[in-house]
Every structure is written in C-alpha cells, then in structure tokens.
PDB file of C-alpha atoms in Angstrom:
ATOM      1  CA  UNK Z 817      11.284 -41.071  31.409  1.00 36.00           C
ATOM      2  CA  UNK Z 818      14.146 -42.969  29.679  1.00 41.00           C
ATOM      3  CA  UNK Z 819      15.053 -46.146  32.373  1.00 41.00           C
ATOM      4  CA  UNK Z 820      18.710 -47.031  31.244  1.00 44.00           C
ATOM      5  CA  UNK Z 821      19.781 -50.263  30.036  1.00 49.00           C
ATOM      6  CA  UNK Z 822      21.877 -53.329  31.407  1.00 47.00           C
ATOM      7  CA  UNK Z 823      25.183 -51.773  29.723  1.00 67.00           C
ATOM      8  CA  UNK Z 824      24.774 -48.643  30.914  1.00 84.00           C
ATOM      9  CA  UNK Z 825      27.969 -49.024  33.548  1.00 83.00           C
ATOM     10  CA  UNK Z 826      30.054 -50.347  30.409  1.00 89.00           C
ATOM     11  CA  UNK Z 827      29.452 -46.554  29.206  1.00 95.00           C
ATOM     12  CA  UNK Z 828      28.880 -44.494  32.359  1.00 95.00           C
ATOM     13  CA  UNK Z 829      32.068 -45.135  34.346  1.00 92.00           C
ATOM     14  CA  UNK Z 830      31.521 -42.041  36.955  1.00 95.00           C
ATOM     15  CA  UNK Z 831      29.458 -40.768  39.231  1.00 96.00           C
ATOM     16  CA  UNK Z 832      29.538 -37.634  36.810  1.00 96.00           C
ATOM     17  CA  UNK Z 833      28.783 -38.957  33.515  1.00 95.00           C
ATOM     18  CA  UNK Z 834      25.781 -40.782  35.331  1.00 95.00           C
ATOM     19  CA  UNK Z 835      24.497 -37.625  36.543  1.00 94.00           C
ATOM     20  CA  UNK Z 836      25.042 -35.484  33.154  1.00 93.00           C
ATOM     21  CA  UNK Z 837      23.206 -38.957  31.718  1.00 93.00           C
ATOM     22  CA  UNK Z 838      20.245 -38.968  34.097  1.00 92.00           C
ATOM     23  CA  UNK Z 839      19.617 -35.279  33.246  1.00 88.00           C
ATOM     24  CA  UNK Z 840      19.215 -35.631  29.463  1.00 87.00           C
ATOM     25  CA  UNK Z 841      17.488 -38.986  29.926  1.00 89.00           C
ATOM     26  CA  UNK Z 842      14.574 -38.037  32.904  1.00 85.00           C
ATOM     27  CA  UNK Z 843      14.115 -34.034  31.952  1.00 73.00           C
ATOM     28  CA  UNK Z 844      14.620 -33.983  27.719  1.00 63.00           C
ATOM     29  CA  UNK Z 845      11.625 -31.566  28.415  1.00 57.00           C
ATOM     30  CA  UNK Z 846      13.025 -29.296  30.018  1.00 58.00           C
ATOM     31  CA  UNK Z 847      15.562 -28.405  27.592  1.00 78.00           C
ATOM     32  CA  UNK Z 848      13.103 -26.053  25.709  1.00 81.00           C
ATOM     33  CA  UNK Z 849      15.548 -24.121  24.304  1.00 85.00           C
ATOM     34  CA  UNK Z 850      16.680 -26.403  21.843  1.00 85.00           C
ATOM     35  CA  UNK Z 851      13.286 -28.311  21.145  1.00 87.00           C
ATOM     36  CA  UNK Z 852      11.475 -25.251  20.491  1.00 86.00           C
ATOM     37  CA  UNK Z 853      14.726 -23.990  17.989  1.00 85.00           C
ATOM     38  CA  UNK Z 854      14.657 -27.672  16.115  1.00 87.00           C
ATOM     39  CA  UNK Z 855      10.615 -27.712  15.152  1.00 88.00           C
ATOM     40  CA  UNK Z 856      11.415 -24.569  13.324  1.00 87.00           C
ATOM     41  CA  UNK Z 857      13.127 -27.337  10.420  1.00 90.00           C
ATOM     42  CA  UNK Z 858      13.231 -30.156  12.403  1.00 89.00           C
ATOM     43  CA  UNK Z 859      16.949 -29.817  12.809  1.00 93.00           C
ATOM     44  CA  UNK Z 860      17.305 -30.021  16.732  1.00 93.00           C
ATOM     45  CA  UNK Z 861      21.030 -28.049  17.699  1.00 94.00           C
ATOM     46  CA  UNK Z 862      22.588 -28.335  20.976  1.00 91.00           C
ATOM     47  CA  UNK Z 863      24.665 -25.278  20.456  1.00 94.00           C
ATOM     48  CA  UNK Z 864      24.384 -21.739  20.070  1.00 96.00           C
ATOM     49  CA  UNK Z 865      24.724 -19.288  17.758  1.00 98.00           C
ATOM     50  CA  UNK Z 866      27.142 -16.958  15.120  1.00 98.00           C
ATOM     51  CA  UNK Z 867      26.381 -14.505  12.848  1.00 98.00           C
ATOM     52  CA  UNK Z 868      25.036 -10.909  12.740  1.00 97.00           C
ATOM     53  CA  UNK Z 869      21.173 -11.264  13.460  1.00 97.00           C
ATOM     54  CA  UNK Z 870      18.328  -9.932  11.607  1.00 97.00           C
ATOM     55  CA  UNK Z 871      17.025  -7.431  13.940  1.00 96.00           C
ATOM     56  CA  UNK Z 872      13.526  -6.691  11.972  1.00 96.00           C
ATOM     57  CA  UNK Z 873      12.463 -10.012  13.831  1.00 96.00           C
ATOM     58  CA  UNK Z 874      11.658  -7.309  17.089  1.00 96.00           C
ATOM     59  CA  UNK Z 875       9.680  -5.257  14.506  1.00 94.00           C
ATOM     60  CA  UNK Z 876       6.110  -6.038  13.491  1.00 85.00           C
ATOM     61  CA  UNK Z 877       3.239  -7.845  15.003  1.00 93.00           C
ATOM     62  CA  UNK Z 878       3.613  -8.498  18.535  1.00 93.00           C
ATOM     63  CA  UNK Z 879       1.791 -11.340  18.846  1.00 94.00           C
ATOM     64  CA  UNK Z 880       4.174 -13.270  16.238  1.00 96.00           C
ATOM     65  CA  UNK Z 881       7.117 -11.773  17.656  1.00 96.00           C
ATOM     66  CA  UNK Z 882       8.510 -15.018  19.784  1.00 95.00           C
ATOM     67  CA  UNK Z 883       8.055 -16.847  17.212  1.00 96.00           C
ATOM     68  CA  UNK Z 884       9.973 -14.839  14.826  1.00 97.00           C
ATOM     69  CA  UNK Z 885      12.912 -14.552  17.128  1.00 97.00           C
ATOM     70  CA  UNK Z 886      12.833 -18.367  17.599  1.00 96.00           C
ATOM     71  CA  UNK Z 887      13.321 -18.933  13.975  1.00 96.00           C
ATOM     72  CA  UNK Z 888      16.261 -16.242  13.576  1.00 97.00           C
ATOM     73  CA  UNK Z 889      18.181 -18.286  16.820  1.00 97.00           C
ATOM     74  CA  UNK Z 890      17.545 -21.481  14.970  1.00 97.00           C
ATOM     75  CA  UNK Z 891      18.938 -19.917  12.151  1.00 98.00           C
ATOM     76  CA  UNK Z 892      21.921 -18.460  13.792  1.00 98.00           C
ATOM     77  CA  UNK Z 893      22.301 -22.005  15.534  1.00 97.00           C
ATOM     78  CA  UNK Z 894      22.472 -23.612  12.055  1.00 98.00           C
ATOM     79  CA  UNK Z 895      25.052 -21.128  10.700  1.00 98.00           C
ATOM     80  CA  UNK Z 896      26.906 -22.036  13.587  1.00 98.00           C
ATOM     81  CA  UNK Z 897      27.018 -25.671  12.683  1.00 98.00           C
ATOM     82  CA  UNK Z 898      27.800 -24.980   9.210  1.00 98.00           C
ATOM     83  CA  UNK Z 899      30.763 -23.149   9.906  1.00 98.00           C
ATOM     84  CA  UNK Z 900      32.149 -26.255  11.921  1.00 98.00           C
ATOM     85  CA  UNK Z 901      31.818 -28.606   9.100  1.00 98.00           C
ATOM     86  CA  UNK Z 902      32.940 -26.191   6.044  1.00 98.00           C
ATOM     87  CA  UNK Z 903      36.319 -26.546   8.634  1.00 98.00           C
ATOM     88  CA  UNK Z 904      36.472 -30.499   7.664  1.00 98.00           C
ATOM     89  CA  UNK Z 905      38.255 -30.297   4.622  1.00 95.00           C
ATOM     90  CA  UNK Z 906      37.689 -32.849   2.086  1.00 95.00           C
ATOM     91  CA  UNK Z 907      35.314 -35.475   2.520  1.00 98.00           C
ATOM     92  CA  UNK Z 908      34.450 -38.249  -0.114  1.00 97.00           C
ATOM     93  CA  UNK Z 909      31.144 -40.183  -0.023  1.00 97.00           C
ATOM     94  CA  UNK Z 910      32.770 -43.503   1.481  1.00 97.00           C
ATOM     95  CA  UNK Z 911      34.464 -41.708   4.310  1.00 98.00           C
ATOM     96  CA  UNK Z 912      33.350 -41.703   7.910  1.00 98.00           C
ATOM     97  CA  UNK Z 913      32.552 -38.858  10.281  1.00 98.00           C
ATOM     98  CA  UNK Z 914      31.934 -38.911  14.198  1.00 98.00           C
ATOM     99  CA  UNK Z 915      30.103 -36.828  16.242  1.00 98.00           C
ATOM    100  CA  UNK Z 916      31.688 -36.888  19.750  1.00 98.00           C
ATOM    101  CA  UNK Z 917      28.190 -35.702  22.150  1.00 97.00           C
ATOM    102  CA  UNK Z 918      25.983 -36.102  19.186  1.00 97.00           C
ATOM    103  CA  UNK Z 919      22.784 -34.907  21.259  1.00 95.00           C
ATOM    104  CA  UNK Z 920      19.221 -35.066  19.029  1.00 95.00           C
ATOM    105  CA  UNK Z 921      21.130 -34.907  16.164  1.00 96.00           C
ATOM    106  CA  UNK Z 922      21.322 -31.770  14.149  1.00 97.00           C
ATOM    107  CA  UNK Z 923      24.733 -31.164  12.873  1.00 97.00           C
ATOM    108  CA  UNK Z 924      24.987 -35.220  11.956  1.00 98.00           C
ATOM    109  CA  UNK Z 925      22.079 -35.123   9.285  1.00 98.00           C
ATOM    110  CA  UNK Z 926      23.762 -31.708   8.247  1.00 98.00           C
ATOM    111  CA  UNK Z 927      26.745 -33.205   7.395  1.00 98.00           C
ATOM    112  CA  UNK Z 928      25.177 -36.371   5.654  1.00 98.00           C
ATOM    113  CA  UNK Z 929      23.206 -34.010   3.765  1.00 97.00           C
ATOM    114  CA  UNK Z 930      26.403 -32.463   2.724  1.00 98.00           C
ATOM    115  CA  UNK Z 931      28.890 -35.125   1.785  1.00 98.00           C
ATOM    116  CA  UNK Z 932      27.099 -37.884   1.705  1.00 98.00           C
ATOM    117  CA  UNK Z 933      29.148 -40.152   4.161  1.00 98.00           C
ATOM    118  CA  UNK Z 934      28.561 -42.372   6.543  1.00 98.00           C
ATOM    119  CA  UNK Z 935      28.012 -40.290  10.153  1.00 98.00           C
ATOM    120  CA  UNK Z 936      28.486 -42.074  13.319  1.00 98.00           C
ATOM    121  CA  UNK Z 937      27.064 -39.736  16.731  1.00 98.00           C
ATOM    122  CA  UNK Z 938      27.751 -40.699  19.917  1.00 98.00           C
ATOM    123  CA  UNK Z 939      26.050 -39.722  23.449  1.00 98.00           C
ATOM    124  CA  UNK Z 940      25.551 -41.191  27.027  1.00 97.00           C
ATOM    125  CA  UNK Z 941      22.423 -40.044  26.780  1.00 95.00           C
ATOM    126  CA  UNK Z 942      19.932 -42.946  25.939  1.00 96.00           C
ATOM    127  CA  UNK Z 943      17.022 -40.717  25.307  1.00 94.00           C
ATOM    128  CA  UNK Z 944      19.154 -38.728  22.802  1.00 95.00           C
ATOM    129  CA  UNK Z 945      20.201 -41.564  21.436  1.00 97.00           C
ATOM    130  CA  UNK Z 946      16.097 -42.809  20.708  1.00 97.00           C
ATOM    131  CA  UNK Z 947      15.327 -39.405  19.690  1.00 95.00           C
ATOM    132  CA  UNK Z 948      17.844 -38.948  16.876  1.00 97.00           C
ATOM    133  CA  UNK Z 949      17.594 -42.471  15.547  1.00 98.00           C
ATOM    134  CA  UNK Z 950      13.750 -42.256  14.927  1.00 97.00           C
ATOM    135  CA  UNK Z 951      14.999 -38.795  13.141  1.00 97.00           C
ATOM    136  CA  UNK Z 952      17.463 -40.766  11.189  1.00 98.00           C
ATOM    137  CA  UNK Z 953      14.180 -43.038  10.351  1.00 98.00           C
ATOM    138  CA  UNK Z 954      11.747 -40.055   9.108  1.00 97.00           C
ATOM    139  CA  UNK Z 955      14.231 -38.763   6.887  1.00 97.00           C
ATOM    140  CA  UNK Z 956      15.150 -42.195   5.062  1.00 98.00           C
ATOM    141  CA  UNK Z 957      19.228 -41.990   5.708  1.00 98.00           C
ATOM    142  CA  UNK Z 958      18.686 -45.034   9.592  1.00 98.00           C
ATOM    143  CA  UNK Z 959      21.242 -47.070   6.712  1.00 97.00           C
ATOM    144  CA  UNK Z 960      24.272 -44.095   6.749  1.00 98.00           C
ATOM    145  CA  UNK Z 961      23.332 -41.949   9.679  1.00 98.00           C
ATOM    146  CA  UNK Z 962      23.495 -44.048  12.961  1.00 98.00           C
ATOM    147  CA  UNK Z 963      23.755 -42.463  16.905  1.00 98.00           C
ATOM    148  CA  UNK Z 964      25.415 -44.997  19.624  1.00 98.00           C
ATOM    149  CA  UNK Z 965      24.947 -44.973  23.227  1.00 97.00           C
ATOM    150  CA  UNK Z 966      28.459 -45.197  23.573  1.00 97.00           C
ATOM    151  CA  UNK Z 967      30.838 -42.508  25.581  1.00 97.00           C
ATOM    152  CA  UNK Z 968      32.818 -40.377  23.605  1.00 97.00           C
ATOM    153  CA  UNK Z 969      36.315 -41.220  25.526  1.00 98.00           C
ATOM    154  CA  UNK Z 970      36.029 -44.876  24.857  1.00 96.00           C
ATOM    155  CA  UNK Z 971      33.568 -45.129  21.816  1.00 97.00           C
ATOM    156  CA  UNK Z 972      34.429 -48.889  20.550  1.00 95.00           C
ATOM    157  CA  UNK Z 973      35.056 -47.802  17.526  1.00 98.00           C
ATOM    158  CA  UNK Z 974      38.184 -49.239  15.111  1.00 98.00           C
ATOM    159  CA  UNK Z 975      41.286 -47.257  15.025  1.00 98.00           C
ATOM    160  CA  UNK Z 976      41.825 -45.493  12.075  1.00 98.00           C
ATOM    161  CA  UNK Z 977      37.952 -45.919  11.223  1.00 97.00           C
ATOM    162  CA  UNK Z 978      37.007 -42.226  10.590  1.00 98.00           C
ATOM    163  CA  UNK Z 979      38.112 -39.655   8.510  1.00 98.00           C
ATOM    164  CA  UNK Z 980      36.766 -36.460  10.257  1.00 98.00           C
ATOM    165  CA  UNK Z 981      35.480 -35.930  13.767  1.00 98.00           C
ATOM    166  CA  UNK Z 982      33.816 -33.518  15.640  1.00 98.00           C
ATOM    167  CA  UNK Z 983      32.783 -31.905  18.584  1.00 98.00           C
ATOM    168  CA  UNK Z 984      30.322 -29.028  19.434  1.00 98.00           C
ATOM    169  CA  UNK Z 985      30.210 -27.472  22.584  1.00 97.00           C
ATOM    170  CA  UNK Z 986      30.492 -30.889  24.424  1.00 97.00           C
ATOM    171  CA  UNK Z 987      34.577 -30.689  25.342  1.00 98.00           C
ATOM    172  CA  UNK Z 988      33.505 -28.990  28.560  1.00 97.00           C
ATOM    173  CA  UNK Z 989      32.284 -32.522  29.949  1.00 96.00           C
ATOM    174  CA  UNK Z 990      35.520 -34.267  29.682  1.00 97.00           C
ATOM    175  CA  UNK Z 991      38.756 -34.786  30.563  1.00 97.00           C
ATOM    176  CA  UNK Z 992      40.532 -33.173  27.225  1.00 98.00           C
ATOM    177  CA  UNK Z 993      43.451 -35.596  27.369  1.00 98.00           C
ATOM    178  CA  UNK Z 994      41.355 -38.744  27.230  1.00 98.00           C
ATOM    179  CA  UNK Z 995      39.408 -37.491  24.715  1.00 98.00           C
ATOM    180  CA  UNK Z 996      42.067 -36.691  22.183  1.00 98.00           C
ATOM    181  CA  UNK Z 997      43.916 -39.816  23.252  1.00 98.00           C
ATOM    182  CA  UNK Z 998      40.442 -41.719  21.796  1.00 98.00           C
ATOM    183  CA  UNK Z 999      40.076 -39.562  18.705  1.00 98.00           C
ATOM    184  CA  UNK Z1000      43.573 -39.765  17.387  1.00 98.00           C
ATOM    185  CA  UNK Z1001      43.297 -43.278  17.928  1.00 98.00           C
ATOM    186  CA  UNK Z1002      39.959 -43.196  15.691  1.00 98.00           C
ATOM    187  CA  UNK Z1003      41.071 -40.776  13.013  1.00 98.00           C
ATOM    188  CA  UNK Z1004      43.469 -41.895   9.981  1.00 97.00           C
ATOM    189  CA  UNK Z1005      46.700 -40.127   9.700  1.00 96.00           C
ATOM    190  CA  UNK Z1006      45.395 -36.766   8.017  1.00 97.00           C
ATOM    191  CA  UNK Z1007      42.263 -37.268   9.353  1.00 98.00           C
ATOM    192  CA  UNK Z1008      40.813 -33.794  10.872  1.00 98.00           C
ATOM    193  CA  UNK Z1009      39.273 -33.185  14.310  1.00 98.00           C
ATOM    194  CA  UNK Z1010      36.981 -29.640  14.185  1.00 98.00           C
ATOM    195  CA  UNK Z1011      35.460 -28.515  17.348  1.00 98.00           C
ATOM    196  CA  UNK Z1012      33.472 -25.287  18.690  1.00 98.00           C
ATOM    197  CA  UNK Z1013      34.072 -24.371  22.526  1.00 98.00           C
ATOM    198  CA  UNK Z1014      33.771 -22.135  24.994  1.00 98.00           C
ATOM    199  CA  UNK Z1015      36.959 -22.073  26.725  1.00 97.00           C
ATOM    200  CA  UNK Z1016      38.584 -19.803  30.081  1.00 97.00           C
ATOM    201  CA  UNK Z1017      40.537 -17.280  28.965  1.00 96.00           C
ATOM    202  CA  UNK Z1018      44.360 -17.735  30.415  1.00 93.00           C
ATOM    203  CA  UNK Z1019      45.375 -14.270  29.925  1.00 92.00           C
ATOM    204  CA  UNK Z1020      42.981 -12.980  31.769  1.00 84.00           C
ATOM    205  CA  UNK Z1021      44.270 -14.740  34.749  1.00 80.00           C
ATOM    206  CA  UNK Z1022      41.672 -17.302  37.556  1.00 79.00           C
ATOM    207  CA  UNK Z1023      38.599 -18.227  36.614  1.00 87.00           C
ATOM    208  CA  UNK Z1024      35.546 -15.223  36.658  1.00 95.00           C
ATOM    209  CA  UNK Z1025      32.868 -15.554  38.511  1.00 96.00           C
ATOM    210  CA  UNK Z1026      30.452 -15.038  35.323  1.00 97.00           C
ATOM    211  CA  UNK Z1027      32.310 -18.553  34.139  1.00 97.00           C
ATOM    212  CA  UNK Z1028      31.471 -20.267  37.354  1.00 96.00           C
ATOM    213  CA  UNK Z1029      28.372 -19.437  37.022  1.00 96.00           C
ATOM    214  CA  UNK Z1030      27.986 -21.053  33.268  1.00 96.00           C
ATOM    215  CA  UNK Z1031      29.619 -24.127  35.014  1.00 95.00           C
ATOM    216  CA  UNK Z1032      27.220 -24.645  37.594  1.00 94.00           C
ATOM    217  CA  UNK Z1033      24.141 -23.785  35.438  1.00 92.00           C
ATOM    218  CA  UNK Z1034      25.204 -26.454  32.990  1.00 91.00           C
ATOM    219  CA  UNK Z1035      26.883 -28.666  35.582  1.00 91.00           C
ATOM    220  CA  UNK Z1036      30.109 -28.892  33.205  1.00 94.00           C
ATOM    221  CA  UNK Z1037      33.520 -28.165  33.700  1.00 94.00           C
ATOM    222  CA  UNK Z1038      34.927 -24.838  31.101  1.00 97.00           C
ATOM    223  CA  UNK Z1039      38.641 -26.175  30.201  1.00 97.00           C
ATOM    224  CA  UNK Z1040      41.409 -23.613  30.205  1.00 97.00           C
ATOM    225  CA  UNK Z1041      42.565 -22.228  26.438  1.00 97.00           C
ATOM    226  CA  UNK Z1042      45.718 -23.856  26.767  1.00 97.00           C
ATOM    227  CA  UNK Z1043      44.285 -26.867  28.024  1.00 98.00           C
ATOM    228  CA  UNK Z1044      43.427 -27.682  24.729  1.00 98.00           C
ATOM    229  CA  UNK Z1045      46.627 -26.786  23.377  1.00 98.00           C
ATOM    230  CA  UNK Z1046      48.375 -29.162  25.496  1.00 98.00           C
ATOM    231  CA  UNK Z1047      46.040 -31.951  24.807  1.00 98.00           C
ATOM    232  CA  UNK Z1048      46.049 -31.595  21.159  1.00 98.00           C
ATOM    233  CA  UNK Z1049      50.030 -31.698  20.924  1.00 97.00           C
ATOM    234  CA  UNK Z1050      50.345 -34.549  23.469  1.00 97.00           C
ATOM    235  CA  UNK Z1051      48.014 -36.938  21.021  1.00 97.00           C
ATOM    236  CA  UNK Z1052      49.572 -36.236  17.519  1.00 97.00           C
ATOM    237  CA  UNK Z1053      46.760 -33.651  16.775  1.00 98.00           C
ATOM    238  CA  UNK Z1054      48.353 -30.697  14.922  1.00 98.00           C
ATOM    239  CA  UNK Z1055      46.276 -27.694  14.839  1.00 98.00           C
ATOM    240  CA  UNK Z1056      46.079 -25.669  11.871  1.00 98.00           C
ATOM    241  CA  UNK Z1057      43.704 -22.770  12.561  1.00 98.00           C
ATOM    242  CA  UNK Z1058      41.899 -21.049  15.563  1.00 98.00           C
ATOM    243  CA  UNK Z1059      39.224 -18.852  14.957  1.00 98.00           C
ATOM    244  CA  UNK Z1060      38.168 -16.523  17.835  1.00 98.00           C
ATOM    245  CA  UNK Z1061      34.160 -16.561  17.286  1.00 98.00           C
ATOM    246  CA  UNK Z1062      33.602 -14.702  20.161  1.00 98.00           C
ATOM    247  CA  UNK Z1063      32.400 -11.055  18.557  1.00 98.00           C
ATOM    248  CA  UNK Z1064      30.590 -13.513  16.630  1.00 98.00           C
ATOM    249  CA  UNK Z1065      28.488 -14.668  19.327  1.00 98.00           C
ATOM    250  CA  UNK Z1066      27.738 -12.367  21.342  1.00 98.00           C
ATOM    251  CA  UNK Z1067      25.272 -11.046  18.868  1.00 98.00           C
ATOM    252  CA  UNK Z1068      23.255 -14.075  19.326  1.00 98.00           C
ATOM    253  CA  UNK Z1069      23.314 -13.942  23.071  1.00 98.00           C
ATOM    254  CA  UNK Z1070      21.728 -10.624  22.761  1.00 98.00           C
ATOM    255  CA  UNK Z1071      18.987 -11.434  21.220  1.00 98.00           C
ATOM    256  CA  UNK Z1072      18.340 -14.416  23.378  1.00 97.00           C
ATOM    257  CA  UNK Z1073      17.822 -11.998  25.826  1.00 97.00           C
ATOM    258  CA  UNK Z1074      14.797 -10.758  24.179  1.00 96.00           C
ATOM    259  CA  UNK Z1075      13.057 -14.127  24.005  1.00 96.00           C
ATOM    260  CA  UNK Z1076      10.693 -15.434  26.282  1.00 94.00           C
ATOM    261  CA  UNK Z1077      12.752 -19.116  26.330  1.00 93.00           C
ATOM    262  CA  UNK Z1078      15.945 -16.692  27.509  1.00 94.00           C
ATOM    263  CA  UNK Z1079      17.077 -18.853  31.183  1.00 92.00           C
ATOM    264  CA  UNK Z1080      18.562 -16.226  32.829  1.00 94.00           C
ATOM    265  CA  UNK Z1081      22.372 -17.405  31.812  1.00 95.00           C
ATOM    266  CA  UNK Z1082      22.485 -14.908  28.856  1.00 97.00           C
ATOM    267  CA  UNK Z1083      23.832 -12.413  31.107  1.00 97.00           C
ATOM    268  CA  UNK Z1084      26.562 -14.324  32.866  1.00 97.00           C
ATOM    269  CA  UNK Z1085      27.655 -15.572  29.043  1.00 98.00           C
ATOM    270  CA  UNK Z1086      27.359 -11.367  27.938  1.00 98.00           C
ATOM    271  CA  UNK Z1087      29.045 -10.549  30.752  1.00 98.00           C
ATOM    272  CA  UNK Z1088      32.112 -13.019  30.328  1.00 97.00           C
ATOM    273  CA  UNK Z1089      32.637 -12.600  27.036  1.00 98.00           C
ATOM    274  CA  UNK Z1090      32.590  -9.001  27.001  1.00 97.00           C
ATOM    275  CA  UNK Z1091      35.413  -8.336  29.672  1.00 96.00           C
ATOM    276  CA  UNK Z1092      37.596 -11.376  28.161  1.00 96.00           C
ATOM    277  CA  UNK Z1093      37.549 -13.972  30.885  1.00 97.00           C
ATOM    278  CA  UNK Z1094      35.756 -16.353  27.955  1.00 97.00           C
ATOM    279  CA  UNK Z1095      36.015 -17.063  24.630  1.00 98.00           C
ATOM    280  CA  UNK Z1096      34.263 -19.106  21.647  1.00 98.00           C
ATOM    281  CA  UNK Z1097      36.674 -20.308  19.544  1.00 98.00           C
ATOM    282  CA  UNK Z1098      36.841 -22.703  16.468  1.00 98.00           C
ATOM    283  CA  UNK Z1099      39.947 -25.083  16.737  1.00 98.00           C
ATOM    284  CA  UNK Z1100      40.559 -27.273  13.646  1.00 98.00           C
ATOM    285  CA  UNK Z1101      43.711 -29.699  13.857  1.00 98.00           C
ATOM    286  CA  UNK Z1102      45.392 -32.487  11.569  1.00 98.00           C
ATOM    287  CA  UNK Z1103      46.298 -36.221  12.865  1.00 98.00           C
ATOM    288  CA  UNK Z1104      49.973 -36.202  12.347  1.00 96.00           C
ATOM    289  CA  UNK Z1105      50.607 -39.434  14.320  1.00 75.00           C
ATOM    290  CA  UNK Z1106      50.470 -42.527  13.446  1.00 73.00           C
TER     291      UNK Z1106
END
C-alpha cells in the first residue's frame, strides 16, 4: 500500500480525485489487465487497443494460448499509442512534452524513445508516480523522462513551457474546461494538444445504459462529443483533425473477450460502440491563443 504524502491536499482538491487516487495507490494489483500487457516489453499502457488483430493467436497450443493473446493486446495497445504521438507534429530534441494522467508510464518512454525530448507525466496517483520513475531509472533516461505527482488541471508547470501535450483515455476524469484552460496555458502558441477518448455520442441522443455502465465500472465520468468541442474553442485550442477510431477498436475488444484477464466490461464497451451511443475518437488541435 502507497500511504500519501503531506502535499497530497495541494494536489487532491476533491472528494473525487481522492477516491480515483486511493484506488490506484491501495489496489495497483488489481489492475491486471495492464500489468500483465506491460511485462510482455515492459511498456505498461493504460489504454486500449486499435488495429486489425492477428487472429492465429486462438490457433495452436492451448496451453500457450493466454499468453499469446496477451502479447497481441499489448501489441494492439502499443499501436494505439503510436498513433497518438505520430499526431504531434514536429518535435525537436530540446522541446518538451506532457503527459496529462501519465499512469506507469508507457506512452512517455515511447515518445522519448522517439524524439528524444524532454517528457514530463503527470498523475495523482503516488504509486504510479514510484512505479514509472524507477522505470525511468532501469532504462537510463530518470535525467529527460520525469513523472510528477501533480494534478493535471493545475500541474505547476510554466506557461508556455511545453511544446506538445497529451492525453490518453484520462479526459473522462475531469472537468474538460479546466483542463484545456491549464494546457493552453502550458503549451506555446503552435504548440499541439493530441488526445484519445471515449466520448457519448450526441446524435444518438441521452446517455445508453451500456455507457453508464463503463462509468460506474471505472468510476469516471464519459464527456459528451461536443463537450470537447466547446472546451477546445473556449481555450484558444483549434482543432485540426478528428479521427473516428471506433471500427478500429472494436476489433480489440473482441478479442479481449477471449482472454482469461477479460472483466466482464467488454460487452457493455461492444455493445455501445456497435449501436453508436459511443465513440473512440482521436482529436488533435493547435494553440492559436496567446
């Protein structure tokens, strides 16, 4: 168990944030979705998945089966993550990047790995924070790859400090309108803000009950599609694609269902996805403001 520190109300300032804290600090084991995905390649996502799977992993032996589907989620996980940062645009060595609910780590080291910047992660989740820094440690890179106990809508950080920033399937936690407020204030005019979410689908009318049920597994709050819109526009954030990964997904999702660390919320995600009440979608937007 992770006790938490004598800051911990200058970064947890509601009763919510201090329960979605106390959940990744006192139960990191029981998150065995993504720990068994990251010893695969020691890359430990807290995402899911895109991409058309290799469905010989069902073939073969049965008693490497598991373990074959494991490594082809992992791998869809990762394809995932490398989507959202080919969606960065141009990032030189001596830039800065932020990861807004960094969790153990994954997509941080990927982008280090990939530009060779400086990478900032931030989560109100002590243990995560432990966890990815001793990562940061083993692979040699503790000097440009750093992970804050710090909350993503009030990170510290310097205005105008970072050149890209990012978020992964953490939006859903937050109030969208602080959190662009703090990452326009962060990025440098044409700085870039990429982020993959699951979002309500406004066409489709109220929220589903297959939604409701993802909330209340994951105790998060699913934002509207427009929501984000609205957001992005009021904080100088100019979007300048959307990407609708949903048929991309649910391929992955289906053959979660055949593994034996499946939760029982594949279905609810099948089933909202399929009859257009959610979507996945990639959002990538511009700083325009000053």
């Amino acid at each position: 168990m992770t006790m938490l520190g004598p800051d911990t109300t200058a970064v947890l300032h509601t009763s919510y944030q201090k329960s979605v804290a106390d959940y990744w600090n006192n139960n990191p084991n029981d998150d065995r979705v993504n720990t068994e995905l990251g010893k695969v390649d020691g890359l430990y996502h807290h995402h899911y998945g895109i991409g058309d799977p290799d469905l010989s992993v069902l073939e073969g032996p049965e008693d490497t089966r598991q373990e074959r589907i494991v490594e082809e989620l992992h791998r869809l996980e990762t394809a995932q993550a490398d989507l959202l940062l080919d969606h960065l645009g141009e990032v030189r060595p001596g830039d800065r990047l932020m990861d807004g609910g960094s969790g153990r780590g994954g997509t941080g080291f990927m982008a280090h790995q990939r530009f060779g910047c400086r990478v900032d992660g931030v989560t109100i989740s002590e243990y995560q924070v432990g966890f990815a820094n001793e990562q940061a440690r083993h692979r040699g890179i503790a000097d440009q790859v750093n992970f804050h106990f710090s909350n993503m809508l009030e990170t510290g950080f310097e205005s105008g400090a970072m050149q890209g920033i990012w978020t992964n399937e953490t939006t859903m936690y937050v109030d969208l309108f602080d959190l662009f407020a703090e990452f326009s204030r962060l990025l440098r005019r044409g700085g870039r803000y990429a982020c993959i979410t699951g979002c309500s689908n406004d066409v489709a009318g109220g929220r589903s009950s297959s939604v409701s049920r993802i909330d209340a597994h994951y105790g998060c709050m699913i934002h509207p599609r427009s929501e984000y819109f609205r957001a992005l526009a009021r904080n100088g954030l100019a979007p300048i694609s959307v990407v609708d990964l949903t048929p991309a997904t649910i391929p992955y999702w289906e053959l979660r269902t055949k593994s034996e660390l499946a939760t029982g919320i594949e279905e609810p995600f099948l089933t909202a996805y399929r009859e257009g009440s959610f979507q996945y979608l990639l959002i990538v937007a511009d700083k325009v403001g000053r």
